[in-house]
Tab-separated table of C-alpha atoms and ligand atoms in Angstrom:
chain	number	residue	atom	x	y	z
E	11	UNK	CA	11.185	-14.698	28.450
E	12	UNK	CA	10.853	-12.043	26.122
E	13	UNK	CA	8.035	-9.284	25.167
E	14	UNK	CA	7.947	-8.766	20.923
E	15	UNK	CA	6.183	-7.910	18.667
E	16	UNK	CA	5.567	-11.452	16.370
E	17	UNK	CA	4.918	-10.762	12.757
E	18	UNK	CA	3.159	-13.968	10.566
E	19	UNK	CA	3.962	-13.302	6.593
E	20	UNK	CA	0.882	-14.547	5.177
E	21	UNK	CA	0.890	-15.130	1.391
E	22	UNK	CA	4.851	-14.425	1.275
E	23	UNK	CA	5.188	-17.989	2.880
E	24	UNK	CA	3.976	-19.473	-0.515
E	25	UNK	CA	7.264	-17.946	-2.008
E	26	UNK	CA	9.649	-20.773	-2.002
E	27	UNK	CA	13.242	-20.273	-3.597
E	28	UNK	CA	12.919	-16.662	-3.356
E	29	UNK	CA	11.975	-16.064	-0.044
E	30	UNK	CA	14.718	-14.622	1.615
E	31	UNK	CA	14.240	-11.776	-0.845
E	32	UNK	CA	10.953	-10.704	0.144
E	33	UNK	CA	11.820	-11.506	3.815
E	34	UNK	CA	14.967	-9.292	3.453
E	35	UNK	CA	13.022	-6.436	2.016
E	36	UNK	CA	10.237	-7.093	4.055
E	37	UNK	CA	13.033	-6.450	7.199
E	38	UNK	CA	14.440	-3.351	5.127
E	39	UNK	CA	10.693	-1.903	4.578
E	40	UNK	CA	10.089	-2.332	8.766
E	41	UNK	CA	13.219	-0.410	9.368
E	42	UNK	CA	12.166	2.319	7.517
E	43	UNK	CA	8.784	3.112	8.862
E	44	UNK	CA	10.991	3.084	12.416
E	45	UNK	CA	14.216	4.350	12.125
E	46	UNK	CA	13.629	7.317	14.541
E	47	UNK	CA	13.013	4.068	16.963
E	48	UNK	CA	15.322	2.043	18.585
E	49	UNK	CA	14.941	-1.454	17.642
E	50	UNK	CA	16.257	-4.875	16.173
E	51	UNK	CA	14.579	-7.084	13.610
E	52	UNK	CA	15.314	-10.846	13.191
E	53	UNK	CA	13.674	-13.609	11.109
E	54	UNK	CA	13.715	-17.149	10.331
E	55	UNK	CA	11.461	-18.471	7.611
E	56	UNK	CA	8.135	-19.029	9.649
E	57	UNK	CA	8.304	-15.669	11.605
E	58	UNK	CA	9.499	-12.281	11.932
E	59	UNK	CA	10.571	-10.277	15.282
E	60	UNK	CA	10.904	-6.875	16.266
E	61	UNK	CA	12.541	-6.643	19.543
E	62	UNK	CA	12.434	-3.203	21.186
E	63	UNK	CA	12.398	-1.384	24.360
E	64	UNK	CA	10.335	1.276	23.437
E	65	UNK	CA	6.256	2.070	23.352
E	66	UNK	CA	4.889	-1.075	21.512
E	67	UNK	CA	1.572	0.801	20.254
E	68	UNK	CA	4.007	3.425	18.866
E	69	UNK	CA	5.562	0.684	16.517
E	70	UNK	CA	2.625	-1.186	15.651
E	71	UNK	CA	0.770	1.595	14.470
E	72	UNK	CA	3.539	2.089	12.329
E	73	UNK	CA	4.415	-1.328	11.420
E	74	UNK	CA	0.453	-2.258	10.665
E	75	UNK	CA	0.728	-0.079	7.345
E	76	UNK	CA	3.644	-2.066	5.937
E	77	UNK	CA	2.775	-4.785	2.862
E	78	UNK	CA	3.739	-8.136	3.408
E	79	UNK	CA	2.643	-8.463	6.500
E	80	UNK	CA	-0.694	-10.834	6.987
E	81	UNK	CA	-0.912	-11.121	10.908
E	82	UNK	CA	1.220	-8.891	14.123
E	83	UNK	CA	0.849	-9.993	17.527
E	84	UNK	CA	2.205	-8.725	20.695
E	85	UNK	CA	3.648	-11.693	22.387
E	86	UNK	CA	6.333	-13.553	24.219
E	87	UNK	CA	9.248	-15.785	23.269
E	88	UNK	CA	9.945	-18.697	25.679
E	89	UNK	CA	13.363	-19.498	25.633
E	90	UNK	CA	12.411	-23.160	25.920
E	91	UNK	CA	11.107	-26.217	24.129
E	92	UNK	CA	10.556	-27.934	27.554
E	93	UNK	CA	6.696	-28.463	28.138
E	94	UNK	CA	6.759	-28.159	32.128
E	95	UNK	CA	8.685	-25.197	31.862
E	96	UNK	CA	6.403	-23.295	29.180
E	97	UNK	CA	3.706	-24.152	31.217
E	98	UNK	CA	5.093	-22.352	34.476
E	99	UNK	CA	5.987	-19.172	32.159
E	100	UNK	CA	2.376	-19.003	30.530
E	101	UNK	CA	0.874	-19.451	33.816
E	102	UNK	CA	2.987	-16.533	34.924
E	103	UNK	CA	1.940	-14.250	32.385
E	104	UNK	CA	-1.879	-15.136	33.064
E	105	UNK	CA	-2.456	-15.586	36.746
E	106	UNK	CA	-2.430	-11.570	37.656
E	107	UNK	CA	-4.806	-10.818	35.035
E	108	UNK	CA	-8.652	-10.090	35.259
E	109	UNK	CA	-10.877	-12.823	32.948
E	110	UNK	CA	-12.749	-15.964	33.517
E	111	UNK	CA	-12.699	-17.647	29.994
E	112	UNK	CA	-10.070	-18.435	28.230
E	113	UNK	CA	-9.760	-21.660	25.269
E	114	UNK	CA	-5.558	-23.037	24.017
E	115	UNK	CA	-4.374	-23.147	20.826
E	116	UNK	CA	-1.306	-24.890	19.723
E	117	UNK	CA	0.751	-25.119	16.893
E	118	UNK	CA	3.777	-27.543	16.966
E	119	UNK	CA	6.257	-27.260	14.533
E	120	UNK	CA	8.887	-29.310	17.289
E	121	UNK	CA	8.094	-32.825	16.267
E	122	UNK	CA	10.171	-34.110	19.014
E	123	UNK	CA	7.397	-33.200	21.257
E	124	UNK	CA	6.013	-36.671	21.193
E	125	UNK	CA	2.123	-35.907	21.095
E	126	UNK	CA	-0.279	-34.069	18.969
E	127	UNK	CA	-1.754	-30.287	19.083
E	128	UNK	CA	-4.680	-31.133	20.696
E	129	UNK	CA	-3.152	-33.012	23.452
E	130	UNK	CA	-0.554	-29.940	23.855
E	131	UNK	CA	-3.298	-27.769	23.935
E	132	UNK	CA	-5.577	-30.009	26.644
E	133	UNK	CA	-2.928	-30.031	28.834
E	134	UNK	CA	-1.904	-26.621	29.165
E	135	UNK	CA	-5.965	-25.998	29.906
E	136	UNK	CA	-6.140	-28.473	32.317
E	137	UNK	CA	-3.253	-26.911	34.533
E	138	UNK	CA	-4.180	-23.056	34.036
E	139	UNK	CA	-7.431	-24.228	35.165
E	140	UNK	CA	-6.121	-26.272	38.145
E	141	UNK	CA	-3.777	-23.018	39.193
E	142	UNK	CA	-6.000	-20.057	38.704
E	143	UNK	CA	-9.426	-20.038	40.360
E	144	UNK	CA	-12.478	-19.399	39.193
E	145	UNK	CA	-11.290	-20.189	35.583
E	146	UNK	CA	-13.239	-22.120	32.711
E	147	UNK	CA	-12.946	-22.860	29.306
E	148	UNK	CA	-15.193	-21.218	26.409
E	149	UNK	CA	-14.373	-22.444	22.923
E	150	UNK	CA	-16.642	-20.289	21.092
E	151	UNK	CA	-16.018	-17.138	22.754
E	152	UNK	CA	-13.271	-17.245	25.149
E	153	UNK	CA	-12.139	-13.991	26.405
E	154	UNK	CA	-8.364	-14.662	26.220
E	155	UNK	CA	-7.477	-16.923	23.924
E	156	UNK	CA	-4.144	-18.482	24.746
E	157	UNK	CA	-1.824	-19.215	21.545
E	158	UNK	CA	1.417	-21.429	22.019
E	159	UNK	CA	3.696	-22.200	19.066
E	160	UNK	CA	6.318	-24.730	19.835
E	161	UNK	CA	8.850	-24.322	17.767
E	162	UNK	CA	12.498	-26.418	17.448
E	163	UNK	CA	14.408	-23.823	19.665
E	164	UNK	CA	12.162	-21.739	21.377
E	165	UNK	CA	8.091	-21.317	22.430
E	166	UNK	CA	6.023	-18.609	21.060
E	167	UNK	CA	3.103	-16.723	22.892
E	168	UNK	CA	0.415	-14.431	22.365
E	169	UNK	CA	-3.037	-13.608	23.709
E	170	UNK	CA	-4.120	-11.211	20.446
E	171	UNK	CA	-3.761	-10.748	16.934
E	172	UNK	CA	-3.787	-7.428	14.989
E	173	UNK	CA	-5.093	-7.770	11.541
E	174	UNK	CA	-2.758	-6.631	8.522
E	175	UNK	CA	-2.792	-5.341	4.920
E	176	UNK	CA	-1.282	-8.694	3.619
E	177	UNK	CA	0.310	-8.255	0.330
E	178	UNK	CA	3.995	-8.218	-1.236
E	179	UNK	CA	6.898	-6.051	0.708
E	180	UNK	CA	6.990	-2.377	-1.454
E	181	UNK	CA	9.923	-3.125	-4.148
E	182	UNK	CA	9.766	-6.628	-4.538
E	183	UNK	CA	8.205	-6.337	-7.841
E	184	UNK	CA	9.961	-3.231	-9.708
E	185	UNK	CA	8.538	-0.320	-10.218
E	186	UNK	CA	5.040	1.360	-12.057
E	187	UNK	CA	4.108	5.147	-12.599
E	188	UNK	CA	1.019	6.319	-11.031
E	189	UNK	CA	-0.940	8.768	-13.506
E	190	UNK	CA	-1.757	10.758	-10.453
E	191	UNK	CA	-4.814	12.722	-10.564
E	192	UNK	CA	-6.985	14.722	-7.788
E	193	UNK	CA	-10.018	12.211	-8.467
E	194	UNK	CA	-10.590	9.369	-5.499
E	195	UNK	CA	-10.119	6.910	-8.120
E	196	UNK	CA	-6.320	6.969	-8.837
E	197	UNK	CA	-4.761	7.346	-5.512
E	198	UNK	CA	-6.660	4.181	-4.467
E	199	UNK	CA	-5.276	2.259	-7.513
E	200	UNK	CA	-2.050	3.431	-6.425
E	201	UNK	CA	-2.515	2.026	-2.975
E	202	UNK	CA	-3.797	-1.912	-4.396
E	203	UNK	CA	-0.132	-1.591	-6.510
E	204	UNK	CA	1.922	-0.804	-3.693
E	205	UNK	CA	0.496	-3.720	-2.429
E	206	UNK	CA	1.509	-5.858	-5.106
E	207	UNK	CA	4.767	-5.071	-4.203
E	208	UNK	CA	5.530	-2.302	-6.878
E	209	UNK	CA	6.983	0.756	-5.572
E	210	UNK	CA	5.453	3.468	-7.038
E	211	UNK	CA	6.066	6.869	-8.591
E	212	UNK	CA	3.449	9.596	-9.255
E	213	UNK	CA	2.921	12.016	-12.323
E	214	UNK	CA	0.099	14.524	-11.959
E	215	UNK	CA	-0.726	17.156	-15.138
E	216	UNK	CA	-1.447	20.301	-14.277
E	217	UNK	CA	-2.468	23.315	-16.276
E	218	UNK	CA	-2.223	26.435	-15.107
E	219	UNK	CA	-3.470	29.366	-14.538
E	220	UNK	CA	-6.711	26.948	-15.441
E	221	UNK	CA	-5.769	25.215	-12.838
E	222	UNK	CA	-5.038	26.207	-9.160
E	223	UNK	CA	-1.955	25.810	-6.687
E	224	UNK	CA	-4.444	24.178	-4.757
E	225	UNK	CA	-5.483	21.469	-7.060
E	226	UNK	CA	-1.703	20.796	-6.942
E	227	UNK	CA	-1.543	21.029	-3.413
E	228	UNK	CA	-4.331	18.507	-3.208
E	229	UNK	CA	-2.279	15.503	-5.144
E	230	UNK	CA	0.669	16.661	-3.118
E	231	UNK	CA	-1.877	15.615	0.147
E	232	UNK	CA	-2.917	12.411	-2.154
E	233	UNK	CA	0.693	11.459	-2.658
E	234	UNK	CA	1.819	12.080	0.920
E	235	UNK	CA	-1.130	9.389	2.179
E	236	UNK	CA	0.586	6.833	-0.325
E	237	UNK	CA	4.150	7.311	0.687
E	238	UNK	CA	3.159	5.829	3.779
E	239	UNK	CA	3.167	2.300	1.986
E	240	UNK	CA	5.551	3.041	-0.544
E	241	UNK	CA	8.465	4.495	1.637
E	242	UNK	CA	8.543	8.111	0.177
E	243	UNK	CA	7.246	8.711	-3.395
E	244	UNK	CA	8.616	10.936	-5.894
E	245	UNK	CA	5.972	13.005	-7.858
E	246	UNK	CA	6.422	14.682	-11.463
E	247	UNK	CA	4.270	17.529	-12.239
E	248	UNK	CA	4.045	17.823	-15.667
E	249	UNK	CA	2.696	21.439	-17.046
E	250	UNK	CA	0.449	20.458	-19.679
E	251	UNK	CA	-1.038	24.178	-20.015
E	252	UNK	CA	0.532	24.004	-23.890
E	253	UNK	CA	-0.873	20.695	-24.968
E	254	UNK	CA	-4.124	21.680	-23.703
E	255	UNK	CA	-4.393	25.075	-24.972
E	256	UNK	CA	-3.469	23.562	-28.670
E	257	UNK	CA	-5.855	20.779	-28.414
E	258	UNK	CA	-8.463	23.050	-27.407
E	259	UNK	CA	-7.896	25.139	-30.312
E	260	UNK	CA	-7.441	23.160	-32.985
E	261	UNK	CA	-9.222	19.957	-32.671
E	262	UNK	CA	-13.074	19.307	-32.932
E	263	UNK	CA	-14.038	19.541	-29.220
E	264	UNK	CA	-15.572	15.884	-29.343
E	265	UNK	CA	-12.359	14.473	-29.376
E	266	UNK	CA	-10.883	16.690	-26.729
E	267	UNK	CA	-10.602	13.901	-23.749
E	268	UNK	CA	-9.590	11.168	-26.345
E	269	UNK	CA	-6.679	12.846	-27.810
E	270	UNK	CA	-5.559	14.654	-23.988
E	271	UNK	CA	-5.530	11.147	-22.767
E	272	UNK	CA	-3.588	9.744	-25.813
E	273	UNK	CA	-1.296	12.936	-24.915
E	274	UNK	CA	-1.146	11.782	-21.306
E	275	UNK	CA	-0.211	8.458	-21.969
E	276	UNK	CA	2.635	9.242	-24.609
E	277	UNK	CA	4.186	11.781	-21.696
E	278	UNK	CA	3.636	8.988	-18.790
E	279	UNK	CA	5.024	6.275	-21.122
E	280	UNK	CA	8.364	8.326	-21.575
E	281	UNK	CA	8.979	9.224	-17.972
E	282	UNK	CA	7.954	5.373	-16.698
E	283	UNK	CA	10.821	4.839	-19.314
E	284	UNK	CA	13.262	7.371	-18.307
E	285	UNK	CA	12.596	6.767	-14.462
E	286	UNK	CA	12.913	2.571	-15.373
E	287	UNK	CA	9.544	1.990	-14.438
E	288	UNK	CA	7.985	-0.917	-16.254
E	289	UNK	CA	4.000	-0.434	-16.160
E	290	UNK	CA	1.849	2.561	-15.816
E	291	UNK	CA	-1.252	2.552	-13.716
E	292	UNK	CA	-3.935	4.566	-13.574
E	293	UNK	CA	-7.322	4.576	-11.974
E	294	UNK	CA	-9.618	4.061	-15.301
E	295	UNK	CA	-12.882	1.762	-14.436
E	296	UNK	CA	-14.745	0.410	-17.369
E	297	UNK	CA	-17.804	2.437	-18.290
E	298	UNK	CA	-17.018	5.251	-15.802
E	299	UNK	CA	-17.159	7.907	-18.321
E	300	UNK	CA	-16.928	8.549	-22.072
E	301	UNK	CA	-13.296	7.994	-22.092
E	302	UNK	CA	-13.271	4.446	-20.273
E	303	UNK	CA	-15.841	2.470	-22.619
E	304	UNK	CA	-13.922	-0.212	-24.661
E	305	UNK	CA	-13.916	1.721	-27.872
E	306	UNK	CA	-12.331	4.739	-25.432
E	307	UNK	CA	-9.790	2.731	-24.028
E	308	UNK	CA	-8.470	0.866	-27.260
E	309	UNK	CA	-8.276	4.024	-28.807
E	310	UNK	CA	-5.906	5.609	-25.767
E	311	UNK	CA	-3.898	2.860	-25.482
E	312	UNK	CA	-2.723	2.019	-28.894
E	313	UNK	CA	-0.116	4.782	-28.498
E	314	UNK	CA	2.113	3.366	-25.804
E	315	UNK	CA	3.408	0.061	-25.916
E	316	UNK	CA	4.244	-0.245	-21.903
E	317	UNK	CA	1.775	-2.399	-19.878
E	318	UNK	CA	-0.935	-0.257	-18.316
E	319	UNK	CA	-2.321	-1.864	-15.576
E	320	UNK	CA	-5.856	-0.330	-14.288
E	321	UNK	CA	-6.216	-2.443	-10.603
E	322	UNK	CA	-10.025	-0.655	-10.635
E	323	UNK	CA	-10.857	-1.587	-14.344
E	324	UNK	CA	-13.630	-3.981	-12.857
E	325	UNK	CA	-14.802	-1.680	-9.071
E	326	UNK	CA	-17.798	-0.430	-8.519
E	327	UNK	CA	-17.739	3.262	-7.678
E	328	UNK	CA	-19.022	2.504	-4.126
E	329	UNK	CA	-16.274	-0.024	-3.617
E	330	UNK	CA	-13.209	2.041	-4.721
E	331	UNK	CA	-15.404	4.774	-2.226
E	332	UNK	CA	-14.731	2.283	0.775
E	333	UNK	CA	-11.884	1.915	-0.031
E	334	UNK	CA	-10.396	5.837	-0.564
E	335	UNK	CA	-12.249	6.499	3.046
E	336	UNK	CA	-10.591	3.187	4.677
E	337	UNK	CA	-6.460	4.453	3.196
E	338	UNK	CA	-7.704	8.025	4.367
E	339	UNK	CA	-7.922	9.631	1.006
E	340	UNK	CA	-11.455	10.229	0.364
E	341	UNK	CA	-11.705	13.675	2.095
E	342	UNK	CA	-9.028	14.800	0.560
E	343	UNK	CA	-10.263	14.070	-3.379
E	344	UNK	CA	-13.312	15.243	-2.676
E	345	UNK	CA	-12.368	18.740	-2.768
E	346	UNK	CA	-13.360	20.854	-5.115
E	347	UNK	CA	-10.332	21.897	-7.034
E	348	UNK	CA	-10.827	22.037	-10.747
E	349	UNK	CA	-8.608	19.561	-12.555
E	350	UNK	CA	-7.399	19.680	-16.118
E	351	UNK	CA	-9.262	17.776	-17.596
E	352	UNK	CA	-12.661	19.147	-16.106
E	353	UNK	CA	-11.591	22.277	-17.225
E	354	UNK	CA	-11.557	21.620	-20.740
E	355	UNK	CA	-14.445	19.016	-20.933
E	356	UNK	CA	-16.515	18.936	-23.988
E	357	UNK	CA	-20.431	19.189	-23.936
E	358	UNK	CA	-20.465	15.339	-25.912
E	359	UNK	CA	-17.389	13.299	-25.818
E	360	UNK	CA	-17.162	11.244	-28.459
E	361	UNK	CA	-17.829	7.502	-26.657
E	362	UNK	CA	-16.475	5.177	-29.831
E	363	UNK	CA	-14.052	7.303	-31.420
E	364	UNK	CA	-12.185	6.117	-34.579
E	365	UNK	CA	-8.665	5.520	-33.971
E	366	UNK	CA	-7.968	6.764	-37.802
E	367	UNK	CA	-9.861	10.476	-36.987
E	368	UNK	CA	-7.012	10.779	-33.918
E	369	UNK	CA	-4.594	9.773	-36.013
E	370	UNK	CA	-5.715	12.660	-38.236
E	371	UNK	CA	-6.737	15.164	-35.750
E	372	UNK	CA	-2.915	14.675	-34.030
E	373	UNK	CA	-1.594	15.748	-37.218
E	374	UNK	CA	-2.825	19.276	-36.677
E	375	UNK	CA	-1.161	20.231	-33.703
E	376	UNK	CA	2.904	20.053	-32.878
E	377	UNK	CA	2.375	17.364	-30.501
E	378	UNK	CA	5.786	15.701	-30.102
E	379	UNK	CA	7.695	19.316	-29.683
E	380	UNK	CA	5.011	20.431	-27.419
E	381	UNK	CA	5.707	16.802	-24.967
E	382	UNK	CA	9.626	17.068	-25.303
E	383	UNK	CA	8.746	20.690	-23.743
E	384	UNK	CA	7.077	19.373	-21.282
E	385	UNK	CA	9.241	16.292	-19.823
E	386	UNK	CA	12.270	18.896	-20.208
E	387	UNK	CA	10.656	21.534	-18.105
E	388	UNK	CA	8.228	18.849	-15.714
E	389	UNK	CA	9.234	19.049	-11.759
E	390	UNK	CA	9.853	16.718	-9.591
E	391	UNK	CA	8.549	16.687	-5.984
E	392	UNK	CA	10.096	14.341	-3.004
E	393	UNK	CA	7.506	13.681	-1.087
E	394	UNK	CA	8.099	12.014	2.401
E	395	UNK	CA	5.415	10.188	4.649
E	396	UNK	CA	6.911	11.342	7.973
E	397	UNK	CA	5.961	14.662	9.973
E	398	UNK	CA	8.359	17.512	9.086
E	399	UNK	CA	10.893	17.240	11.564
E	400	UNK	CA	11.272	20.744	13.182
E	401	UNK	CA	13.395	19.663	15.754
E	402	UNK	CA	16.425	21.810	14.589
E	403	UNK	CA	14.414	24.506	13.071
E	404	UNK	CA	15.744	27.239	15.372
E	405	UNK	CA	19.280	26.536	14.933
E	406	UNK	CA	19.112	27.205	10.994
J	106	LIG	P1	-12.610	10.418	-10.417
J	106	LIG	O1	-12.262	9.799	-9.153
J	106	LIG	O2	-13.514	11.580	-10.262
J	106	LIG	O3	-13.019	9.459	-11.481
J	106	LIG	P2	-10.264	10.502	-11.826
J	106	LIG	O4	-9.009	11.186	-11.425
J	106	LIG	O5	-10.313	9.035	-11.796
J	106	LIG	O6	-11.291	11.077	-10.907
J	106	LIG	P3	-10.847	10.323	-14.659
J	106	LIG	O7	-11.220	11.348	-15.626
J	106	LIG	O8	-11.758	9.179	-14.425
J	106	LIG	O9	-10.642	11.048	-13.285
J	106	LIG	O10	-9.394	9.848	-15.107
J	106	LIG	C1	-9.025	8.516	-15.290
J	106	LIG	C2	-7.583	8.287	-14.821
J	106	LIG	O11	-6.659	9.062	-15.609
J	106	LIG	C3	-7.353	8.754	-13.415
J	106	LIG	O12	-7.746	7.779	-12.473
J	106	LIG	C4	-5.860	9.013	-13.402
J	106	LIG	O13	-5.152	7.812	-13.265
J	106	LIG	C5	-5.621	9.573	-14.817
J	106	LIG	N1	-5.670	11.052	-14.783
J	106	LIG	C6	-6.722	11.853	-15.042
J	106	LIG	N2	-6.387	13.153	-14.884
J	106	LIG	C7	-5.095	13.179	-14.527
J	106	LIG	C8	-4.149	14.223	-14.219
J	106	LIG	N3	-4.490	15.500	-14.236
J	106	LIG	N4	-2.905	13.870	-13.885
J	106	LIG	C9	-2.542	12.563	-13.828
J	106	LIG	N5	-3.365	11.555	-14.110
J	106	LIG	C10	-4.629	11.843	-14.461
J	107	LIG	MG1	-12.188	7.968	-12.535
């Protein structure tokens, strides 16, 4: 008998033909949130298994952040399909510990076993309770519940189940730029993306000196809590001083936000295209502010042709709020760094502006030498999920 950690796929097992791709990945992903740890990883198609010999909390705190994965256990695999003898290694694992309800559960995927679930299940009850004392069965509320998969070459067990993220394993589905601002809002749109199975890079617009190294410093935080999912994330930081200043300058201030966003989107479309990215995303909710009404929207979008996918477009505030706090990310966006586009807001943003006046009010400004400037000069930031390692930090 042997002590793993038992991993249950969840809505990957709807994936037929392709399967082994998201397992494989899935297997890839795990090995890179622990390979400082000494383990193996096998699968079939129902389960996955991480054998190890090291601290088990130590890998499933790791393990619990990876997408893909619906259900972990810690639990035990029987190297039998022999019903007497499962029972004698269940009972072993059992009699030496402290609790006085306990209720079976079976799953049998061995059809050879010539009886149903329930029976399976019945039986095993009926001799834990004949061989420990003082025993009894609770089926509402047991205190350990016993679970027994009997598969075609080997038995599964487990006595508890650690709830997971679910979703698709990170690169599965290609990849999507992150318009990546200080706000709460986009880092958690960036998170439910990663989940989809898109691996994710970031691009954050800064303008300084109206900006601070701090407001940078505070998406380089934001990024760092998303490259836990996403297995490292690359960030571009794209000076947008320039395009700000000449905007501000020349363009009736009520269609300051409209034409920075339409500025925004033409740089982010260029880089998703250059990095082979094939969506942007961004954390726009409808009717949040001026610039997210319909009318707002439209008149951003129509000048990029990529997909932009906005995973809050229909949260309530207070949602995507639950949300930043539960991915850790909250505290961090809540600090008050100026951004760029706070910087430069307009007393009355237009709310329906007129896709003809942008076209128009674009005309007086050198927009497309002032964005080639800025994707030529723009900096790109590695940014890794793990603890610097300072191990060898004397030697250097
Ligand atoms: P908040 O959480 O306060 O709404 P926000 O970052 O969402 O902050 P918005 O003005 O609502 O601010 O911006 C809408 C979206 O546009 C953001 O979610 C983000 O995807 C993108 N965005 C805004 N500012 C920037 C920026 N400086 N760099 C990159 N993306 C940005
Ligand atoms: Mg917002």
């Amino acid at each position: 008998m042997e002590k793993v950690i038992l991993i249950k796929y969840g809505e990957l097992s709807t994936k037929k033909d392709n399967i082994n791709f998201f397992l494989k990945k899935l297997k890839e992903n795990i090995l890179f949130v622990l390979n400082d740890i000494d383990v193996e990883v096998t699968y079939d198609l129902g389960r996955m298994f991480i054998h190890t010999k090291e601290n088990f909390s130590k890998v499933v705190d790791r393990v619990k952040n990876v997408f893909g994965i619906h259900e972990m256990n810690i639990g035990y695999i029987i190297d039998s399909t022999d019903f007497e003898k499962i029972k004698i290694e269940i009972l072993s694992l059992l009699k030496d510990q402290e609790f006085s309800t306990f209720k079976v559960e079976s799953k049998r995927a061995n059809k050879t076993l010539n009886t149903t679930s329930v029976e399976l299940s019945r039986n095993l009850g009926a001799y834990l309770l004949k061989n420990i004392s003082g025993l009894r069965v609770d089926v509402n509320n047991p205190e350990v519940l016993v679970n027994v998969e009997y598969r075609l070459k080997n038995t599964l067990v487990y006595f508890e189940s650690i709830k997971c993220l679910g979703g698709y394993p990170v690169g599965t589905l290609g990849k999507g730029m992150l318009m990546l601002s200080g706000g709460i809002d986009s880092p958690v749109a960036g998170f439910l993306t990663i989940k989809r199975g898109v691996k994710i890079e970031a691009i954050y617009f800064e303008s300084p000196p109206h900006t601070s190294r701090e407001a940078k410093d505070k998406v380089i935080s934001l990024a760092k809590k998303l490259a836990i999912y996403n297995n490292d994330i690359i960030l571009h930081v794209i000076n947008f001083t320039e395009i700000q200043e000449a905007i501000y300058k020349n363009i009736p201030h009520d269609y300051l936000i409209t034409i920075m966003r339409r500025m925004m989107y033409r740089i982010s479309a260029i880089l998703a295209s250059k990095r082979k990215a094939k969506i942007l995303i961004n954390g726009e909710s409808i009717g949040q502010v001026a610039s997210q009404t319909l009318t707002s929207m439209s008149a951003i979008n129509e000048v990029v042709s990529i997909p932009v996918i906005r995973p809050l477009a229909c949260f309530d505030k207070l949602d995507i709020i639950d949300i930043a706090k539960s991915i850790d990310t909250y505290e961090t966006s809540i600090l008050p760094y100026e951004d760029c586009c706070t910087i430069f807001v307009p007393k009355h943003p237009v709310i329906n502006p007129s896709k003809e006046k942008c076209h128009e009010y674009e005309e007086l400004i050198p927009y497309k030498d002032l964005i080639y400037e800025a994707i030529k000069t723009h900096e790109v930031i590695k940014i890794t999920a793990k603890e610097d390692n300072n191990e060898f930090k004397d030697l250097l």
